[in-house]
Coordinates of C-alpha atoms and ligand atoms in Angstrom, one line a residue:
X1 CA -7.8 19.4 -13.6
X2 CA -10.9 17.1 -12.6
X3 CA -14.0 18.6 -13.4
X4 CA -16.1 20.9 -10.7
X5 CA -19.2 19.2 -11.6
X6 CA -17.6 15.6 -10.6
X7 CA -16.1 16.9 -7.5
X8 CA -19.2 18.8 -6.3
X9 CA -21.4 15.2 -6.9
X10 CA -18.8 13.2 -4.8
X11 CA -19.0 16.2 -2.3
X12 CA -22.9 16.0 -2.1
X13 CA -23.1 12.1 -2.2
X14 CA -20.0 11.4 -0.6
X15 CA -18.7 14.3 1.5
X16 CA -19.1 14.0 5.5
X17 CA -19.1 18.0 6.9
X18 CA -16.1 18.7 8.8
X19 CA -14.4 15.3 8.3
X20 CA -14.4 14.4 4.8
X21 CA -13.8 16.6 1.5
X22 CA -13.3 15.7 -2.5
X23 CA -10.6 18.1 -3.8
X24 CA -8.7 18.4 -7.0
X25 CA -4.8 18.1 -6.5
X26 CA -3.0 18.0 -9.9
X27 CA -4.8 16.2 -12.2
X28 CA -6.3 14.1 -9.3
X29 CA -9.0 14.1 -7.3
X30 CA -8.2 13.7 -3.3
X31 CA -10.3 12.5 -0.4
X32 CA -9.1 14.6 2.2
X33 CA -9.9 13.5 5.8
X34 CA -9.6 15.4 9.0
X35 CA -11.4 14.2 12.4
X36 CA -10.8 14.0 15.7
X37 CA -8.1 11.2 15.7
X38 CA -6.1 12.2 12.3
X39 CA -5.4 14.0 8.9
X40 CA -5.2 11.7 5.8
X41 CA -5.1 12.0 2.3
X42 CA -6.2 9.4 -0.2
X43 CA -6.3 9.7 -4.1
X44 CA -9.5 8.2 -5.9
X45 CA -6.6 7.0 -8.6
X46 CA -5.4 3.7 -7.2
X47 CA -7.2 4.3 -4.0
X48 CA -4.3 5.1 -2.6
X49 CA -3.4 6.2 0.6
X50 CA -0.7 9.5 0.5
X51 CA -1.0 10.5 3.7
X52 CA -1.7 9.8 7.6
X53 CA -1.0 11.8 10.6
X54 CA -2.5 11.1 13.7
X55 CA -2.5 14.2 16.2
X56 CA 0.4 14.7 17.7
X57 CA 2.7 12.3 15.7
X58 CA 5.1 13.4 12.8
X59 CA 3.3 11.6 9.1
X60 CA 3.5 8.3 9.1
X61 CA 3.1 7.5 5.6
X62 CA 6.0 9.0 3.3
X63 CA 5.8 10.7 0.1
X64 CA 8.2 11.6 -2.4
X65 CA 9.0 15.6 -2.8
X66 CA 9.3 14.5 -6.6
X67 CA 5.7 12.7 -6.7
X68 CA 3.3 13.3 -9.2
X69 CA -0.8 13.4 -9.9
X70 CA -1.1 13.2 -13.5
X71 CA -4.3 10.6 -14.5
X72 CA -2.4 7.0 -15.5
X73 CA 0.7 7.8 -13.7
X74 CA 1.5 5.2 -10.6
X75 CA 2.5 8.0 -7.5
X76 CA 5.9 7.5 -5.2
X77 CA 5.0 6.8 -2.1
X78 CA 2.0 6.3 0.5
X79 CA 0.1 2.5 0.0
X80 CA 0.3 1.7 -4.0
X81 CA -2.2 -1.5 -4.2
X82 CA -0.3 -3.9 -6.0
X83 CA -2.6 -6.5 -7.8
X84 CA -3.5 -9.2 -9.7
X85 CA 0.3 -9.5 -9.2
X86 CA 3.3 -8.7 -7.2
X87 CA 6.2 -7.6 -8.7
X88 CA 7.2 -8.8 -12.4
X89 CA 3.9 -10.5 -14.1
X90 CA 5.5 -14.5 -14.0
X91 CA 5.0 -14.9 -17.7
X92 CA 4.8 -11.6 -19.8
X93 CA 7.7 -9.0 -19.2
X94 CA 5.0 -6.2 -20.8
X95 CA 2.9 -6.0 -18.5
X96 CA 3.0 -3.4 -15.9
X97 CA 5.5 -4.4 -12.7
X98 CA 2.7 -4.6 -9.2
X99 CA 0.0 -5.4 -11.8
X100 CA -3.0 -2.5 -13.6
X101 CA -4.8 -1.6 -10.1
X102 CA -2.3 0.8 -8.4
X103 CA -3.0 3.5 -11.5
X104 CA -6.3 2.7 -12.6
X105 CA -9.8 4.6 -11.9
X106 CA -11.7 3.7 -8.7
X107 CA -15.1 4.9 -7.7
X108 CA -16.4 5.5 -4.3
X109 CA -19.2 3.2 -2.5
X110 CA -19.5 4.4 0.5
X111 CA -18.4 7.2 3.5
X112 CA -19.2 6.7 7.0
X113 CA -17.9 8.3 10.4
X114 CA -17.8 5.5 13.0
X115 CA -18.9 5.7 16.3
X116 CA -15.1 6.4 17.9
X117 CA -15.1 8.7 15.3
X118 CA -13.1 7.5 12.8
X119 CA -14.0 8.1 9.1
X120 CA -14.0 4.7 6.9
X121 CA -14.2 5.3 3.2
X122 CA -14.9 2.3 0.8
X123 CA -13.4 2.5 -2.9
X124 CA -14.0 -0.3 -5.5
X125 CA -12.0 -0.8 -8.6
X126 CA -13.7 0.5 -12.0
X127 CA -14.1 -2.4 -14.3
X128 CA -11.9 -1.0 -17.7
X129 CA -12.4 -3.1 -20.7
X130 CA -8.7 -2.8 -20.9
X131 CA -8.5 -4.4 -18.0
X132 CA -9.9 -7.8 -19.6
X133 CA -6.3 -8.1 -21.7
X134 CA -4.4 -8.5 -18.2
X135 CA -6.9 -10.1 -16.4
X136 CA -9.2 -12.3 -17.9
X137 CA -11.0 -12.5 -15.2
X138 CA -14.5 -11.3 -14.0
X139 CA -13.9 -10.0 -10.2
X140 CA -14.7 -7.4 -8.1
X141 CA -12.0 -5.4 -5.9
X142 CA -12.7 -3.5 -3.3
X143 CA -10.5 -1.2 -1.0
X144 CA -12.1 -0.3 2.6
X145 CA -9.8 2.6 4.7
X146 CA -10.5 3.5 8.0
X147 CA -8.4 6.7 9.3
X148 CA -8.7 7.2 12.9
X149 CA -5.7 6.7 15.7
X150 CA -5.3 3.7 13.8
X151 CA -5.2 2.9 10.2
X152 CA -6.7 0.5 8.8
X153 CA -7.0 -1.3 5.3
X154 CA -8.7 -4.5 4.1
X155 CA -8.6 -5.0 0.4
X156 CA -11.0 -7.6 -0.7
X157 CA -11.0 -9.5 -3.8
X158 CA -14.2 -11.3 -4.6
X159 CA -14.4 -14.2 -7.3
X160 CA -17.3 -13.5 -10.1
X161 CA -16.3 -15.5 -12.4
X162 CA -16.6 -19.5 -13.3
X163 CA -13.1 -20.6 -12.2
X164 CA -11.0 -20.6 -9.3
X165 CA -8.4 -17.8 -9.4
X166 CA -5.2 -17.2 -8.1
X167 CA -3.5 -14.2 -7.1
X168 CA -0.6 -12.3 -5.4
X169 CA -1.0 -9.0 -3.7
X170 CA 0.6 -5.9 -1.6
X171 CA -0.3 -3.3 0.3
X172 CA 3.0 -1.4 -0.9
X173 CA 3.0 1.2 2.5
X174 CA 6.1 3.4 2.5
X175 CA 6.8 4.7 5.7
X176 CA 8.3 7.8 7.0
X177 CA 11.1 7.7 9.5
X178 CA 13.4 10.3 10.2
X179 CA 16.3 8.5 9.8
X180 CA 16.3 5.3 8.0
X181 CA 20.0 4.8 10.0
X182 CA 18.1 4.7 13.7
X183 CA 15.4 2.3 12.4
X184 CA 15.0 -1.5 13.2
X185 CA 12.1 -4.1 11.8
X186 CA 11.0 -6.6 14.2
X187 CA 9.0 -9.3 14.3
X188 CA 10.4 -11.7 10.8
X189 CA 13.1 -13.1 13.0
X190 CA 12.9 -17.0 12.0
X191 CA 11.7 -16.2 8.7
X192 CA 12.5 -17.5 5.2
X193 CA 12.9 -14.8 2.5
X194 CA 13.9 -14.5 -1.0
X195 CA 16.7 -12.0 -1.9
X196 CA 15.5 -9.6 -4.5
X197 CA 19.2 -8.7 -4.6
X198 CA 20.7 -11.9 -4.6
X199 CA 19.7 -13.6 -7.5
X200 CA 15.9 -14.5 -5.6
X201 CA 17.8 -16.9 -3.2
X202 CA 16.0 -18.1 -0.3
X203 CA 17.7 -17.5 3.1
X204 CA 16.5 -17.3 6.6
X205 CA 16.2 -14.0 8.9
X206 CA 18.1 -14.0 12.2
X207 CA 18.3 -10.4 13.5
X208 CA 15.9 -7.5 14.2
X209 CA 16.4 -5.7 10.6
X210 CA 18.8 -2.6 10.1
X211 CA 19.2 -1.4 6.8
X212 CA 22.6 0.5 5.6
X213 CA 22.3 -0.7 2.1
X214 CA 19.4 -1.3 -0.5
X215 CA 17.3 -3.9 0.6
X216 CA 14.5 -6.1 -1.3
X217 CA 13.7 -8.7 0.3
X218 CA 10.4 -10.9 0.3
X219 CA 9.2 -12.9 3.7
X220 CA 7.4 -15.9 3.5
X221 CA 4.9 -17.5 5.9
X222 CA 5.4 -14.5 8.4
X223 CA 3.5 -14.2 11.5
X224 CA 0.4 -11.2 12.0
X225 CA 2.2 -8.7 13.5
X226 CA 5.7 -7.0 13.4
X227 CA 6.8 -3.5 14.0
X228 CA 9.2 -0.4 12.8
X229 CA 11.2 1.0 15.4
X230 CA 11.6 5.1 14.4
X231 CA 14.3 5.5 17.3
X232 CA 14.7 9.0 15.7
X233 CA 11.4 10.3 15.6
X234 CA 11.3 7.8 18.9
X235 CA 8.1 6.1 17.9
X236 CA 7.5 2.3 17.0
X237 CA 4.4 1.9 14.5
X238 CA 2.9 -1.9 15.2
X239 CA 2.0 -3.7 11.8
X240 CA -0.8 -6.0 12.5
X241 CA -1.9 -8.1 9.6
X242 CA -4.8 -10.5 8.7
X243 CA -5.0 -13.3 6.0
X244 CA -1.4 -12.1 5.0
X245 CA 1.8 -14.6 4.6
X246 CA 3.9 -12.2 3.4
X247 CA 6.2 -9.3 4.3
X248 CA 8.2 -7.1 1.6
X249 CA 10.9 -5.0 3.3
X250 CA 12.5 -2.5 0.9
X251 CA 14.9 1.0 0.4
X252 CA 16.2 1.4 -3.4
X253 CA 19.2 3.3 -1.3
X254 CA 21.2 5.7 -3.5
X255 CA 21.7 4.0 -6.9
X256 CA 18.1 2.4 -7.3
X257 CA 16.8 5.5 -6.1
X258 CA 18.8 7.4 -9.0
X259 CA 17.4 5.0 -11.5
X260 CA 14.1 5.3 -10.2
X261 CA 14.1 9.4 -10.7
X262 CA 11.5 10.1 -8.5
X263 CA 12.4 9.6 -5.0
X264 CA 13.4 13.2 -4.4
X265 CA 16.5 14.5 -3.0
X266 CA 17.8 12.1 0.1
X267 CA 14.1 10.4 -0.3
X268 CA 15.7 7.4 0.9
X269 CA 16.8 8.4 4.1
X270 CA 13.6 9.2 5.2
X271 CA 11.4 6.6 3.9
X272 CA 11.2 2.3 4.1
X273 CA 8.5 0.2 2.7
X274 CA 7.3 -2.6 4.7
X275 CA 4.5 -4.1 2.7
X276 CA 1.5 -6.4 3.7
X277 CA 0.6 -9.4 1.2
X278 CA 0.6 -12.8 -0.4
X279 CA 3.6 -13.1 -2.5
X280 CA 5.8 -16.5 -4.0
X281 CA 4.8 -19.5 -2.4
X282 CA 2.3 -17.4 -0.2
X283 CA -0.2 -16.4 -3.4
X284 CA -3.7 -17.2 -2.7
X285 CA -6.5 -18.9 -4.8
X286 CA -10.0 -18.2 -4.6
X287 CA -12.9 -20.5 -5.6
X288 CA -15.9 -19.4 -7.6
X289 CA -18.0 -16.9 -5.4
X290 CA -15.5 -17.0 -2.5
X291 CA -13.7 -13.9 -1.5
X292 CA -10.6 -12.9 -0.2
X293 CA -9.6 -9.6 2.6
X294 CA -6.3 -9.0 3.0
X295 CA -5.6 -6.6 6.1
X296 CA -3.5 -4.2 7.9
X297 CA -3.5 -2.3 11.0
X298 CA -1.5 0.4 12.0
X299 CA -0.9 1.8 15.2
X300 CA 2.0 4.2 16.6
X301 CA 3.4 4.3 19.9
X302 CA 5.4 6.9 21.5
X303 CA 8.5 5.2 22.8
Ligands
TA6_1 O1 8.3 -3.9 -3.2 C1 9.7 -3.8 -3.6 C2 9.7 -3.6 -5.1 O2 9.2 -4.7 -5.8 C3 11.1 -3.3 -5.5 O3 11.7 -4.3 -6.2 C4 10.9 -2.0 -6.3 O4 10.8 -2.3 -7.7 C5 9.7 -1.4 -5.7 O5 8.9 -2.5 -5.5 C6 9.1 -0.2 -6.4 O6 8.5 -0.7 -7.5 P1 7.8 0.4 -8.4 O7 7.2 -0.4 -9.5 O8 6.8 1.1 -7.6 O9 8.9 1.4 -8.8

């Protein structure tokens, strides 16, 4: 259980009355949002984002029944930041899979309410010397949420050190739909994508995307926006993205799931990731004191 003393400092510093609250949930310590627009949830571990609700919609951001807050443990569900690295590290098969980032400590920099009255929260990684063993690197990261009718993220990774460095990167979102059977991705038509499934082959999207199966599959040099249509639920949540190349659509389906252990009861039916990033051939390098901000946008429509 975090200590009282830590949440009551981040309450006085931090805290903004009536919209934004430090609370301990497990072993974790929670920003907990409400304004005018929406209800979020976002855990200071990973800085990630568990939940969003604007009024009137159902969540938009799933979470497993069988997700857990214990300090070091990555949580199933909501917007795991996956960085320095997508995925498998290229060279050593120890290190953790979405890179160090997603379990790590982060501190708060910042709280504001904006003028439309959204609440934007700014968390930036702490530097771990354990850190230095994966990433040998000095740079700064820095996660900026803004919860309102919309949600936006921009994760920003800023070079400190004395060479150029090169990265790959998600915004792992897991959405909630309310029934992964009536839902359709749109937008990576014409696209190039490597099959997770399929040995990493490279083939070429031609339909609107149903899913009735697992599915893993990484999208290269996609365009800024694309959408989830929740016929169920009958909503559409618009994905618009900036200085991103790269779109991850995934649902582990019944036996990843089982291997997985924690995606709760039937947590697949009600849940598909599409992630924002710069994966494969889309990684990004960044020159000495250069930065990078990789973006998303969310915004549901009633349909
Ligand atoms: O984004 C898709 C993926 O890379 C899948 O291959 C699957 O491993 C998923 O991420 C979840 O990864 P995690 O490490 O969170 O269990």
């Amino acid at each position: 259980m975090p200590d009282q003393q830590i949440l009551d400092a981040l309450n006085n510093q931090f805290g903004i009355d009536g919209q934004l609250q430090f609370k301990a949930v497990g072993g974790l310590i929670m920003a907990e949002v409400t304004n005018e627009h929406a209800q979020a949830t976002i855990a200071l571990q990973g800085a990630q984002v568990l939940s969003w609700i604007p009024n009137g919609q159902q969540p938009v951001i799933w979470l497993s029944d069988d997700a857990t807050f214990m300090p070091g443990k990555s949580i199933r569900g909501g917007i795991p930041v996956c960085w320095p690295w997508f995925g498998a590290h290229l060279e050593r098969d120890d290190y953790p899979a979405h890179g160090f980032v997603r379990a790590a400590d982060w501190e708060v920099i910042e709280t504001s309410m904006l003028d439309a009255g959204q609440t934007k929260i700014v968390f930036r990684l702490l530097q771990q010397k354990e850190h230095a063993a994966f990433w040998p690197h000095s740079t700064e990261l820095e996660l900026q949420v803004t919860v309102g009718a919309t949600l936006e993220l921009n994760l920003i990774t800023r070079n400190k050190g004395a060479e150029a460095i090169t990265i790959s990167q998600a915004l792992h979102s897991y959405f909630a739909v309310d029934d992964i059977g009536q839902v359709a991705v749109k937008g990576l038509e014409d696209c190039q994508f490597i099959d997770a499934l399929d040995d990493w082959q490279r083939k070429v999207e031609t339909n609107p995307i149903s899913i009735d199966a697992e599915i893993d599959r990484i999208y290269q040099s996609t365009q800024p926006a694309c959408l989830l249509e929740d016929t169920g639920w009958q909503r559409r949540i618009n994905i618009e993205t900036t200085s991103s190349r790269s779109t991850v659509v995934w649902n582990p389906w019944v036996d990843k799931s089982a291997r997985l252990g924690d995606m709760g009861e039937g947590g697949y039916l009600k849940m598909l990731c599409i992630e924002t990033g710069n994966i494969a051939d889309d990684r990004v390098s960044i020159a000495v004191g250069e930065e990078h901000c990789l973006g998303v946008c969310y915004r549901v429509e009633s349909v």
